[in-house]
């Protein structure tokens, strides 16, 4: 099935650094979702975006729905150790019943 | 507490021995789904259900069956498991479809088929 292009695949960062990741698609989406998966757990919804150009924050996290409706970005400011995990983007197109997922960005904080 | 509960969390089985992974949600969600997660491949949908007695194939349905006889339960059945079904499985539920408010995921079932 279709998959989003999510990058980077992994990131090694220092505590306190800002983080950016993005997802792109060849088709337009009506909804963009960002999830985080902690080790040993299921993904948890962080931010949902419903409108092109929309910018939404959740604490230190900020996500944007791209103007072209084919991309989305997630930024994390001043990273802390509990930010480690895998971040997934997901998009919803014409079907309300299926999401298209990115392969994930693994965030690792250097000791 | 609103949640999706999967059982078991870990399972090791042998090739060909039928197994069922249970999934139950207490949020009265209409929509439920099963995913498998493999390294580098992200989440791939196996089956989904829009309501009781309504199910449809996802991207990787081969070798799996599901049923939705009650709104809260959505078991995943492997009639004859094979080693390529070794994976981490997630059940998820959603109110009015995942495009509206996203999914609530269970904690996962790690299956090993030897």
PDB file of N, CA and C in Angstrom, chain A:
ATOM      1  N   UNK A   1       0.815  -1.205   0.000  1.00  0.00           N
ATOM      2  CA  UNK A   1       0.000   0.000   0.000  1.00  0.00           C
ATOM      3  C   UNK A   1       0.854   1.262   0.000  1.00  0.00           C
ATOM      4  N   UNK A   2       0.194   2.378  -0.177  1.00  0.00           N
ATOM      5  CA  UNK A   2       0.902   3.649  -0.211  1.00  0.00           C
ATOM      6  C   UNK A   2       1.523   3.959   1.151  1.00  0.00           C
ATOM      7  N   UNK A   3       2.683   4.577   1.131  1.00  0.00           N
ATOM      8  CA  UNK A   3       3.328   4.978   2.372  1.00  0.00           C
ATOM      9  C   UNK A   3       3.858   6.392   2.213  1.00  0.00           C
ATOM     10  N   UNK A   4       3.814   7.129   3.295  1.00  0.00           N
ATOM     11  CA  UNK A   4       4.361   8.473   3.274  1.00  0.00           C
ATOM     12  C   UNK A   4       5.879   8.427   3.367  1.00  0.00           C
ATOM     13  N   UNK A   5       6.511   9.466   2.832  1.00  0.00           N
ATOM     14  CA  UNK A   5       7.962   9.591   2.928  1.00  0.00           C
ATOM     15  C   UNK A   5       8.270  10.422   4.171  1.00  0.00           C
ATOM     16  N   UNK A   6       8.737   9.770   5.226  1.00  0.00           N
ATOM     17  CA  UNK A   6       9.018  10.458   6.477  1.00  0.00           C
ATOM     18  C   UNK A   6      10.522  10.547   6.670  1.00  0.00           C
ATOM     19  N   UNK A   7      10.993  11.733   7.040  1.00  0.00           N
ATOM     20  CA  UNK A   7      12.429  11.904   7.256  1.00  0.00           C
ATOM     21  C   UNK A   7      12.689  12.875   8.400  1.00  0.00           C
ATOM     22  N   UNK A   8      13.836  12.715   9.064  1.00  0.00           N
ATOM     23  CA  UNK A   8      14.822  11.650   8.833  1.00  0.00           C
ATOM     24  C   UNK A   8      14.346  10.322   9.416  1.00  0.00           C
ATOM     25  N   UNK A   9      15.065   9.268   9.111  1.00  0.00           N
ATOM     26  CA  UNK A   9      14.723   7.952   9.634  1.00  0.00           C
ATOM     27  C   UNK A   9      15.056   7.875  11.121  1.00  0.00           C
ATOM     28  N   UNK A  10      16.170   8.521  11.512  1.00  0.00           N
ATOM     29  CA  UNK A  10      16.550   8.579  12.922  1.00  0.00           C
ATOM     30  C   UNK A  10      17.338   9.855  13.173  1.00  0.00           C
ATOM     31  N   UNK A  11      17.354  10.265  14.434  1.00  0.00           N
ATOM     32  CA  UNK A  11      18.050  11.484  14.813  1.00  0.00           C
ATOM     33  C   UNK A  11      18.741  11.271  16.151  1.00  0.00           C
ATOM     34  N   UNK A  12      20.011  11.661  16.184  1.00  0.00           N
ATOM     35  CA  UNK A  12      20.752  11.666  17.444  1.00  0.00           C
ATOM     36  C   UNK A  12      20.925  13.125  17.843  1.00  0.00           C
ATOM     37  N   UNK A  13      20.402  13.500  18.978  1.00  0.00           N
ATOM     38  CA  UNK A  13      20.458  14.903  19.362  1.00  0.00           C
ATOM     39  C   UNK A  13      20.927  15.031  20.807  1.00  0.00           C
ATOM     40  N   UNK A  14      21.362  16.237  21.127  1.00  0.00           N
ATOM     41  CA  UNK A  14      21.721  16.560  22.506  1.00  0.00           C
ATOM     42  C   UNK A  14      20.481  17.078  23.231  1.00  0.00           C
ATOM     43  N   UNK A  15      20.407  16.798  24.501  1.00  0.00           N
ATOM     44  CA  UNK A  15      19.320  17.351  25.300  1.00  0.00           C
ATOM     45  C   UNK A  15      19.336  18.873  25.179  1.00  0.00           C
ATOM     46  N   UNK A  16      18.162  19.458  24.986  1.00  0.00           N
ATOM     47  CA  UNK A  16      18.067  20.909  24.859  1.00  0.00           C
ATOM     48  C   UNK A  16      17.994  21.391  23.418  1.00  0.00           C
ATOM     49  N   UNK A  17      18.360  20.519  22.476  1.00  0.00           N
ATOM     50  CA  UNK A  17      18.301  20.912  21.065  1.00  0.00           C
ATOM     51  C   UNK A  17      16.860  20.906  20.551  1.00  0.00           C
ATOM     52  N   UNK A  18      16.659  21.683  19.479  1.00  0.00           N
ATOM     53  CA  UNK A  18      15.374  21.639  18.783  1.00  0.00           C
ATOM     54  C   UNK A  18      15.416  20.533  17.725  1.00  0.00           C
ATOM     55  N   UNK A  19      14.261  19.953  17.444  1.00  0.00           N
ATOM     56  CA  UNK A  19      14.162  18.830  16.520  1.00  0.00           C
ATOM     57  C   UNK A  19      13.138  19.153  15.446  1.00  0.00           C
ATOM     58  N   UNK A  20      13.441  18.767  14.209  1.00  0.00           N
ATOM     59  CA  UNK A  20      12.470  18.931  13.120  1.00  0.00           C
ATOM     60  C   UNK A  20      12.388  17.643  12.315  1.00  0.00           C
ATOM     61  N   UNK A  21      11.195  17.263  11.948  1.00  0.00           N
ATOM     62  CA  UNK A  21      10.984  16.113  11.077  1.00  0.00           C
ATOM     63  C   UNK A  21       9.796  16.420  10.162  1.00  0.00           C
ATOM     64  N   UNK A  22       9.726  15.694   9.043  1.00  0.00           N
ATOM     65  CA  UNK A  22       8.653  16.013   8.117  1.00  0.00           C
ATOM     66  C   UNK A  22       8.188  14.775   7.373  1.00  0.00           C
ATOM     67  N   UNK A  23       7.025  14.912   6.777  1.00  0.00           N
ATOM     68  CA  UNK A  23       6.432  13.866   5.958  1.00  0.00           C
ATOM     69  C   UNK A  23       5.944  14.470   4.661  1.00  0.00           C
ATOM     70  N   UNK A  24       6.154  13.750   3.579  1.00  0.00           N
ATOM     71  CA  UNK A  24       5.648  14.196   2.288  1.00  0.00           C
ATOM     72  C   UNK A  24       4.891  13.076   1.612  1.00  0.00           C
ATOM     73  N   UNK A  25       3.981  13.491   0.734  1.00  0.00           N
ATOM     74  CA  UNK A  25       3.120  12.543   0.037  1.00  0.00           C
ATOM     75  C   UNK A  25       2.989  12.949  -1.417  1.00  0.00           C
ATOM     76  N   UNK A  26       2.712  11.984  -2.260  1.00  0.00           N
ATOM     77  CA  UNK A  26       2.475  12.292  -3.670  1.00  0.00           C
ATOM     78  C   UNK A  26       1.029  12.698  -3.915  1.00  0.00           C
ATOM     79  N   UNK A  27       0.160  12.451  -2.938  1.00  0.00           N
ATOM     80  CA  UNK A  27      -1.244  12.819  -3.078  1.00  0.00           C
ATOM     81  C   UNK A  27      -1.644  13.755  -1.935  1.00  0.00           C
ATOM     82  N   UNK A  28      -2.754  14.453  -2.125  1.00  0.00           N
ATOM     83  CA  UNK A  28      -3.166  15.414  -1.111  1.00  0.00           C
ATOM     84  C   UNK A  28      -3.950  14.716  -0.002  1.00  0.00           C
ATOM     85  N   UNK A  29      -3.865  15.289   1.185  1.00  0.00           N
ATOM     86  CA  UNK A  29      -4.556  14.741   2.336  1.00  0.00           C
ATOM     87  C   UNK A  29      -5.506  15.768   2.935  1.00  0.00           C
ATOM     88  N   UNK A  30      -6.533  15.270   3.616  1.00  0.00           N
ATOM     89  CA  UNK A  30      -7.485  16.128   4.320  1.00  0.00           C
ATOM     90  C   UNK A  30      -7.149  16.289   5.786  1.00  0.00           C
ATOM     91  N   UNK A  31      -6.398  15.332   6.314  1.00  0.00           N
ATOM     92  CA  UNK A  31      -6.013  15.341   7.721  1.00  0.00           C
ATOM     93  C   UNK A  31      -4.592  14.840   7.843  1.00  0.00           C
ATOM     94  N   UNK A  32      -3.822  15.480   8.734  1.00  0.00           N
ATOM     95  CA  UNK A  32      -2.499  14.983   9.090  1.00  0.00           C
ATOM     96  C   UNK A  32      -2.490  14.739  10.594  1.00  0.00           C
ATOM     97  N   UNK A  33      -1.910  13.611  10.975  1.00  0.00           N
ATOM     98  CA  UNK A  33      -1.819  13.252  12.382  1.00  0.00           C
ATOM     99  C   UNK A  33      -0.375  12.938  12.727  1.00  0.00           C
ATOM    100  N   UNK A  34       0.029  13.315  13.936  1.00  0.00           N
ATOM    101  CA  UNK A  34       1.365  12.972  14.428  1.00  0.00           C
ATOM    102  C   UNK A  34       1.225  12.164  15.714  1.00  0.00           C
ATOM    103  N   UNK A  35       1.925  11.016  15.749  1.00  0.00           N
ATOM    104  CA  UNK A  35       1.895  10.103  16.882  1.00  0.00           C
ATOM    105  C   UNK A  35       3.301   9.930  17.432  1.00  0.00           C
ATOM    106  N   UNK A  36       3.340   9.558  18.723  1.00  0.00           N
ATOM    107  CA  UNK A  36       4.613   9.160  19.332  1.00  0.00           C
ATOM    108  C   UNK A  36       4.451   7.766  19.941  1.00  0.00           C
ATOM    109  N   UNK A  37       5.467   6.935  19.736  1.00  0.00           N
ATOM    110  CA  UNK A  37       5.473   5.591  20.312  1.00  0.00           C
ATOM    111  C   UNK A  37       6.639   5.456  21.276  1.00  0.00           C
ATOM    112  N   UNK A  38       6.315   5.237  22.548  1.00  0.00           N
ATOM    113  CA  UNK A  38       7.346   4.948  23.539  1.00  0.00           C
ATOM    114  C   UNK A  38       7.697   3.465  23.457  1.00  0.00           C
ATOM    115  N   UNK A  39       8.914   3.120  23.867  1.00  0.00           N
ATOM    116  CA  UNK A  39       9.316   1.702  23.820  1.00  0.00           C
ATOM    117  C   UNK A  39       8.326   0.813  24.559  1.00  0.00           C
ATOM    118  N   UNK A  40       7.897  -0.268  23.897  1.00  0.00           N
ATOM    119  CA  UNK A  40       7.003  -1.227  24.537  1.00  0.00           C
ATOM    120  C   UNK A  40       5.559  -0.808  24.620  1.00  0.00           C
ATOM    121  N   UNK A  41       5.203   0.282  23.941  1.00  0.00           N
ATOM    122  CA  UNK A  41       3.820   0.773  24.010  1.00  0.00           C
ATOM    123  C   UNK A  41       3.265   1.026  22.614  1.00  0.00           C
ATOM    124  N   UNK A  42       1.967   1.250  22.551  1.00  0.00           N
ATOM    125  CA  UNK A  42       1.357   1.625  21.289  1.00  0.00           C
ATOM    126  C   UNK A  42       1.503   3.118  21.042  1.00  0.00           C
ATOM    127  N   UNK A  43       1.353   3.544  19.780  1.00  0.00           N
ATOM    128  CA  UNK A  43       1.447   4.972  19.468  1.00  0.00           C
ATOM    129  C   UNK A  43       0.359   5.781  20.165  1.00  0.00           C
ATOM    130  N   UNK A  44       0.703   7.005  20.499  1.00  0.00           N
ATOM    131  CA  UNK A  44      -0.229   7.918  21.150  1.00  0.00           C
ATOM    132  C   UNK A  44      -0.334   9.180  20.309  1.00  0.00           C
ATOM    133  N   UNK A  45      -1.545   9.648  20.081  1.00  0.00           N
ATOM    134  CA  UNK A  45      -1.752  10.835  19.258  1.00  0.00           C
ATOM    135  C   UNK A  45      -1.216  12.076  19.953  1.00  0.00           C
ATOM    136  N   UNK A  46      -0.384  12.847  19.204  1.00  0.00           N
ATOM    137  CA  UNK A  46       0.183  14.087  19.723  1.00  0.00           C
ATOM    138  C   UNK A  46      -0.596  15.302  19.214  1.00  0.00           C
ATOM    139  N   UNK A  47      -0.727  15.369  17.894  1.00  0.00           N
ATOM    140  CA  UNK A  47      -1.340  16.538  17.265  1.00  0.00           C
ATOM    141  C   UNK A  47      -2.123  16.084  16.048  1.00  0.00           C
ATOM    142  N   UNK A  48      -3.293  16.691  15.849  1.00  0.00           N
ATOM    143  CA  UNK A  48      -4.119  16.465  14.664  1.00  0.00           C
ATOM    144  C   UNK A  48      -4.290  17.784  13.927  1.00  0.00           C
ATOM    145  N   UNK A  49      -4.155  17.730  12.592  1.00  0.00           N
ATOM    146  CA  UNK A  49      -4.261  18.924  11.749  1.00  0.00           C
ATOM    147  C   UNK A  49      -5.336  18.677  10.700  1.00  0.00           C
ATOM    148  N   UNK A  50      -6.225  19.660  10.502  1.00  0.00           N
ATOM    149  CA  UNK A  50      -7.376  19.438   9.638  1.00  0.00           C
ATOM    150  C   UNK A  50      -7.490  20.408   8.468  1.00  0.00           C
ATOM    151  N   UNK A  51      -6.586  21.386   8.420  1.00  0.00           N
ATOM    152  CA  UNK A  51      -6.758  22.449   7.430  1.00  0.00           C
ATOM    153  C   UNK A  51      -5.403  22.860   6.877  1.00  0.00           C
ATOM    154  N   UNK A  52      -5.307  23.038   5.557  1.00  0.00           N
ATOM    155  CA  UNK A  52      -4.063  23.457   4.932  1.00  0.00           C
ATOM    156  C   UNK A  52      -3.583  24.763   5.553  1.00  0.00           C
ATOM    157  N   UNK A  53      -2.286  24.795   5.896  1.00  0.00           N
ATOM    158  CA  UNK A  53      -1.710  25.978   6.512  1.00  0.00           C
ATOM    159  C   UNK A  53      -1.825  26.013   8.028  1.00  0.00           C
ATOM    160  N   UNK A  54      -2.614  25.111   8.590  1.00  0.00           N
ATOM    161  CA  UNK A  54      -2.842  25.115  10.041  1.00  0.00           C
ATOM    162  C   UNK A  54      -1.552  24.846  10.802  1.00  0.00           C
ATOM    163  N   UNK A  55      -1.361  25.612  11.876  1.00  0.00           N
ATOM    164  CA  UNK A  55      -0.210  25.455  12.761  1.00  0.00           C
ATOM    165  C   UNK A  55      -0.767  25.188  14.151  1.00  0.00           C
ATOM    166  N   UNK A  56      -0.409  24.056  14.751  1.00  0.00           N
ATOM    167  CA  UNK A  56      -0.972  23.671  16.043  1.00  0.00           C
ATOM    168  C   UNK A  56       0.137  23.267  17.001  1.00  0.00           C
ATOM    169  N   UNK A  57       0.003  23.691  18.248  1.00  0.00           N
ATOM    170  CA  UNK A  57       1.000  23.370  19.266  1.00  0.00           C
ATOM    171  C   UNK A  57       0.417  22.497  20.359  1.00  0.00           C
ATOM    172  N   UNK A  58       1.302  21.706  20.943  1.00  0.00           N
ATOM    173  CA  UNK A  58       0.969  20.880  22.107  1.00  0.00           C
ATOM    174  C   UNK A  58       2.192  20.905  23.008  1.00  0.00           C
ATOM    175  N   UNK A  59       2.233  21.861  23.914  1.00  0.00           N
ATOM    176  CA  UNK A  59       3.416  22.042  24.758  1.00  0.00           C
ATOM    177  C   UNK A  59       4.600  22.479  23.927  1.00  0.00           C
ATOM    178  N   UNK A  60       5.679  21.690  23.991  1.00  0.00           N
ATOM    179  CA  UNK A  60       6.888  22.030  23.220  1.00  0.00           C
ATOM    180  C   UNK A  60       6.815  21.526  21.774  1.00  0.00           C
ATOM    181  N   UNK A  61       5.732  20.904  21.419  1.00  0.00           N
ATOM    182  CA  UNK A  61       5.577  20.368  20.068  1.00  0.00           C
ATOM    183  C   UNK A  61       4.736  21.316  19.218  1.00  0.00           C
ATOM    184  N   UNK A  62       5.157  21.503  17.984  1.00  0.00           N
ATOM    185  CA  UNK A  62       4.408  22.298  17.026  1.00  0.00           C
ATOM    186  C   UNK A  62       4.373  21.552  15.703  1.00  0.00           C
ATOM    187  N   UNK A  63       3.198  21.456  15.102  1.00  0.00           N
ATOM    188  CA  UNK A  63       3.067  20.782  13.812  1.00  0.00           C
ATOM    189  C   UNK A  63       2.333  21.687  12.839  1.00  0.00           C
ATOM    190  N   UNK A  64       2.648  21.507  11.560  1.00  0.00           N
ATOM    191  CA  UNK A  64       2.011  22.307  10.526  1.00  0.00           C
ATOM    192  C   UNK A  64       1.490  21.432   9.402  1.00  0.00           C
ATOM    193  N   UNK A  65       0.343  21.790   8.897  1.00  0.00           N
ATOM    194  CA  UNK A  65      -0.283  21.166   7.729  1.00  0.00           C
ATOM    195  C   UNK A  65       0.176  21.982   6.529  1.00  0.00           C
ATOM    196  N   UNK A  66       0.936  21.379   5.621  1.00  0.00           N
ATOM    197  CA  UNK A  66       1.496  22.126   4.512  1.00  0.00           C
ATOM    198  C   UNK A  66       0.447  22.726   3.590  1.00  0.00           C
ATOM    199  N   UNK A  67       0.786  23.855   3.004  1.00  0.00           N
ATOM    200  CA  UNK A  67      -0.131  24.581   2.129  1.00  0.00           C
ATOM    201  C   UNK A  67      -0.557  23.739   0.920  1.00  0.00           C
ATOM    202  N   UNK A  68       0.358  22.947   0.412  1.00  0.00           N
ATOM    203  CA  UNK A  68       0.046  22.105  -0.755  1.00  0.00           C
ATOM    204  C   UNK A  68      -0.824  20.914  -0.377  1.00  0.00           C
ATOM    205  N   UNK A  69      -1.005  20.668   0.903  1.00  0.00           N
ATOM    206  CA  UNK A  69      -1.735  19.510   1.455  1.00  0.00           C
ATOM    207  C   UNK A  69      -1.021  18.196   1.206  1.00  0.00           C
ATOM    208  N   UNK A  70       0.246  18.283   0.788  1.00  0.00           N
ATOM    209  CA  UNK A  70       1.022  17.071   0.524  1.00  0.00           C
ATOM    210  C   UNK A  70       2.149  16.889   1.517  1.00  0.00           C
ATOM    211  N   UNK A  71       2.231  17.738   2.523  1.00  0.00           N
ATOM    212  CA  UNK A  71       3.291  17.567   3.500  1.00  0.00           C
ATOM    213  C   UNK A  71       2.900  18.120   4.864  1.00  0.00           C
ATOM    214  N   UNK A  72       3.669  17.687   5.854  1.00  0.00           N
ATOM    215  CA  UNK A  72       3.449  18.153   7.218  1.00  0.00           C
ATOM    216  C   UNK A  72       4.779  18.121   7.958  1.00  0.00           C
ATOM    217  N   UNK A  73       4.897  18.987   8.976  1.00  0.00           N
ATOM    218  CA  UNK A  73       6.137  19.119   9.716  1.00  0.00           C
ATOM    219  C   UNK A  73       5.853  19.046  11.204  1.00  0.00           C
ATOM    220  N   UNK A  74       6.788  18.466  11.933  1.00  0.00           N
ATOM    221  CA  UNK A  74       6.692  18.436  13.394  1.00  0.00           C
ATOM    222  C   UNK A  74       7.986  18.984  13.960  1.00  0.00           C
ATOM    223  N   UNK A  75       7.881  19.934  14.865  1.00  0.00           N
ATOM    224  CA  UNK A  75       9.040  20.486  15.550  1.00  0.00           C
ATOM    225  C   UNK A  75       8.901  20.251  17.045  1.00  0.00           C
ATOM    226  N   UNK A  76      10.019  19.910  17.671  1.00  0.00           N
ATOM    227  CA  UNK A  76      10.081  19.768  19.125  1.00  0.00           C
ATOM    228  C   UNK A  76      11.131  20.747  19.612  1.00  0.00           C
ATOM    229  N   UNK A  77      10.755  21.620  20.524  1.00  0.00           N
ATOM    230  CA  UNK A  77      11.718  22.594  21.021  1.00  0.00           C
ATOM    231  C   UNK A  77      12.310  22.110  22.348  1.00  0.00           C
ATOM    232  N   UNK A  78      13.583  22.443  22.545  1.00  0.00           N
ATOM    233  CA  UNK A  78      14.286  22.162  23.806  1.00  0.00           C
ATOM    234  C   UNK A  78      14.059  20.727  24.266  1.00  0.00           C
ATOM    235  N   UNK A  79      14.548  19.772  23.490  1.00  0.00           N
ATOM    236  CA  UNK A  79      14.285  18.359  23.760  1.00  0.00           C
ATOM    237  C   UNK A  79      14.756  17.934  25.149  1.00  0.00           C
ATOM    238  N   UNK A  80      14.021  16.990  25.718  1.00  0.00           N
ATOM    239  CA  UNK A  80      14.323  16.432  27.031  1.00  0.00           C
ATOM    240  C   UNK A  80      14.367  14.903  26.897  1.00  0.00           C
ATOM    241  N   UNK A  81      14.945  14.206  27.867  1.00  0.00           N
ATOM    242  CA  UNK A  81      15.108  12.747  27.727  1.00  0.00           C
ATOM    243  C   UNK A  81      13.813  11.992  27.437  1.00  0.00           C
ATOM    244  N   UNK A  82      12.690  12.424  27.965  1.00  0.00           N
ATOM    245  CA  UNK A  82      11.441  11.687  27.741  1.00  0.00           C
ATOM    246  C   UNK A  82      10.904  11.869  26.322  1.00  0.00           C
ATOM    247  N   UNK A  83      11.559  12.679  25.504  1.00  0.00           N
ATOM    248  CA  UNK A  83      11.142  12.819  24.102  1.00  0.00           C
ATOM    249  C   UNK A  83      11.589  11.641  23.250  1.00  0.00           C
ATOM    250  N   UNK A  84      12.487  10.798  23.764  1.00  0.00           N
ATOM    251  CA  UNK A  84      12.955   9.663  22.965  1.00  0.00           C
ATOM    252  C   UNK A  84      11.791   8.758  22.618  1.00  0.00           C
ATOM    253  N   UNK A  85      11.882   8.185  21.427  1.00  0.00           N
ATOM    254  CA  UNK A  85      10.820   7.304  20.958  1.00  0.00           C
ATOM    255  C   UNK A  85      10.755   7.372  19.451  1.00  0.00           C
ATOM    256  N   UNK A  86       9.701   6.811  18.909  1.00  0.00           N
ATOM    257  CA  UNK A  86       9.491   6.853  17.469  1.00  0.00           C
ATOM    258  C   UNK A  86       8.295   7.751  17.181  1.00  0.00           C
ATOM    259  N   UNK A  87       8.473   8.680  16.263  1.00  0.00           N
ATOM    260  CA  UNK A  87       7.417   9.597  15.874  1.00  0.00           C
ATOM    261  C   UNK A  87       6.898   9.186  14.498  1.00  0.00           C
ATOM    262  N   UNK A  88       5.588   9.046  14.401  1.00  0.00           N
ATOM    263  CA  UNK A  88       4.948   8.666  13.147  1.00  0.00           C
ATOM    264  C   UNK A  88       4.037   9.781  12.658  1.00  0.00           C
ATOM    265  N   UNK A  89       4.071  10.003  11.345  1.00  0.00           N
ATOM    266  CA  UNK A  89       3.050  10.826  10.734  1.00  0.00           C
ATOM    267  C   UNK A  89       2.032   9.904  10.078  1.00  0.00           C
ATOM    268  N   UNK A  90       0.823  10.387   9.934  1.00  0.00           N
ATOM    269  CA  UNK A  90      -0.230   9.637   9.242  1.00  0.00           C
ATOM    270  C   UNK A  90      -1.137  10.632   8.545  1.00  0.00           C
ATOM    271  N   UNK A  91      -1.573  10.265   7.351  1.00  0.00           N
ATOM    272  CA  UNK A  91      -2.438  11.141   6.587  1.00  0.00           C
ATOM    273  C   UNK A  91      -3.716  10.432   6.194  1.00  0.00           C
ATOM    274  N   UNK A  92      -4.770  11.218   6.087  1.00  0.00           N
ATOM    275  CA  UNK A  92      -6.054  10.671   5.663  1.00  0.00           C
ATOM    276  C   UNK A  92      -6.489  11.403   4.413  1.00  0.00           C
ATOM    277  N   UNK A  93      -6.762  10.593   3.351  1.00  0.00           N
ATOM    278  CA  UNK A  93      -7.190  11.186   2.094  1.00  0.00           C
ATOM    279  C   UNK A  93      -8.682  11.115   1.929  1.00  0.00           C
ATOM    280  N   UNK A  94      -9.107  10.478   0.851  1.00  0.00           N
ATOM    281  CA  UNK A  94     -10.532  10.429   0.553  1.00  0.00           C
ATOM    282  C   UNK A  94     -11.286   9.454   1.442  1.00  0.00           C
ATOM    283  N   UNK A  95     -10.617   8.405   1.872  1.00  0.00           N
ATOM    284  CA  UNK A  95     -11.284   7.406   2.700  1.00  0.00           C
ATOM    285  C   UNK A  95     -11.200   7.799   4.165  1.00  0.00           C
ATOM    286  N   UNK A  96     -12.343   7.846   4.833  1.00  0.00           N
ATOM    287  CA  UNK A  96     -12.342   8.154   6.263  1.00  0.00           C
ATOM    288  C   UNK A  96     -11.945   6.941   7.087  1.00  0.00           C
ATOM    289  N   UNK A  97     -11.810   5.778   6.405  1.00  0.00           N
ATOM    290  CA  UNK A  97     -11.587   4.551   7.149  1.00  0.00           C
ATOM    291  C   UNK A  97     -10.139   4.100   7.155  1.00  0.00           C
ATOM    292  N   UNK A  98      -9.282   4.753   6.380  1.00  0.00           N
ATOM    293  CA  UNK A  98      -7.896   4.302   6.314  1.00  0.00           C
ATOM    294  C   UNK A  98      -6.936   5.475   6.415  1.00  0.00           C
ATOM    295  N   UNK A  99      -5.869   5.254   7.159  1.00  0.00           N
ATOM    296  CA  UNK A  99      -4.790   6.219   7.248  1.00  0.00           C
ATOM    297  C   UNK A  99      -3.590   5.687   6.464  1.00  0.00           C
ATOM    298  N   UNK A 100      -2.815   6.602   5.924  1.00  0.00           N
ATOM    299  CA  UNK A 100      -1.541   6.272   5.296  1.00  0.00           C
ATOM    300  C   UNK A 100      -0.452   6.689   6.274  1.00  0.00           C
ATOM    301  N   UNK A 101       0.507   5.775   6.545  1.00  0.00           N
ATOM    302  CA  UNK A 101       1.493   6.010   7.598  1.00  0.00           C
ATOM    303  C   UNK A 101       2.892   6.220   7.037  1.00  0.00           C
ATOM    304  N   UNK A 102       3.656   7.053   7.724  1.00  0.00           N
ATOM    305  CA  UNK A 102       5.088   7.123   7.481  1.00  0.00           C
ATOM    306  C   UNK A 102       5.786   5.977   8.209  1.00  0.00           C
ATOM    307  N   UNK A 103       7.058   5.760   7.873  1.00  0.00           N
ATOM    308  CA  UNK A 103       7.823   4.655   8.468  1.00  0.00           C
ATOM    309  C   UNK A 103       8.366   5.001   9.843  1.00  0.00           C
ATOM    310  N   UNK A 104       8.265   6.279  10.237  1.00  0.00           N
ATOM    311  CA  UNK A 104       8.682   6.667  11.574  1.00  0.00           C
ATOM    312  C   UNK A 104      10.034   7.358  11.608  1.00  0.00           C
ATOM    313  N   UNK A 105      10.202   8.242  12.591  1.00  0.00           N
ATOM    314  CA  UNK A 105      11.484   8.885  12.884  1.00  0.00           C
ATOM    315  C   UNK A 105      11.856   8.515  14.307  1.00  0.00           C
ATOM    316  N   UNK A 106      12.993   7.852  14.458  1.00  0.00           N
ATOM    317  CA  UNK A 106      13.434   7.423  15.784  1.00  0.00           C
ATOM    318  C   UNK A 106      14.306   8.516  16.385  1.00  0.00           C
ATOM    319  N   UNK A 107      13.895   9.014  17.534  1.00  0.00           N
ATOM    320  CA  UNK A 107      14.618  10.084  18.209  1.00  0.00           C
ATOM    321  C   UNK A 107      15.426   9.500  19.355  1.00  0.00           C
ATOM    322  N   UNK A 108      16.723   9.764  19.328  1.00  0.00           N
ATOM    323  CA  UNK A 108      17.642   9.254  20.349  1.00  0.00           C
ATOM    324  C   UNK A 108      18.399  10.442  20.914  1.00  0.00           C
ATOM    325  N   UNK A 109      18.465  10.511  22.220  1.00  0.00           N
ATOM    326  CA  UNK A 109      19.183  11.615  22.853  1.00  0.00           C
ATOM    327  C   UNK A 109      20.540  11.109  23.313  1.00  0.00           C
ATOM    328  N   UNK A 110      21.580  11.801  22.881  1.00  0.00           N
ATOM    329  CA  UNK A 110      22.941  11.423  23.232  1.00  0.00           C
ATOM    330  C   UNK A 110      23.153  11.643  24.719  1.00  0.00           C
ATOM    331  N   UNK A 111      23.820  10.689  25.353  1.00  0.00           N
ATOM    332  CA  UNK A 111      24.065  10.860  26.792  1.00  0.00           C
ATOM    333  C   UNK A 111      25.043  12.004  27.064  1.00  0.00           C
TER     334      UNK A 111
END
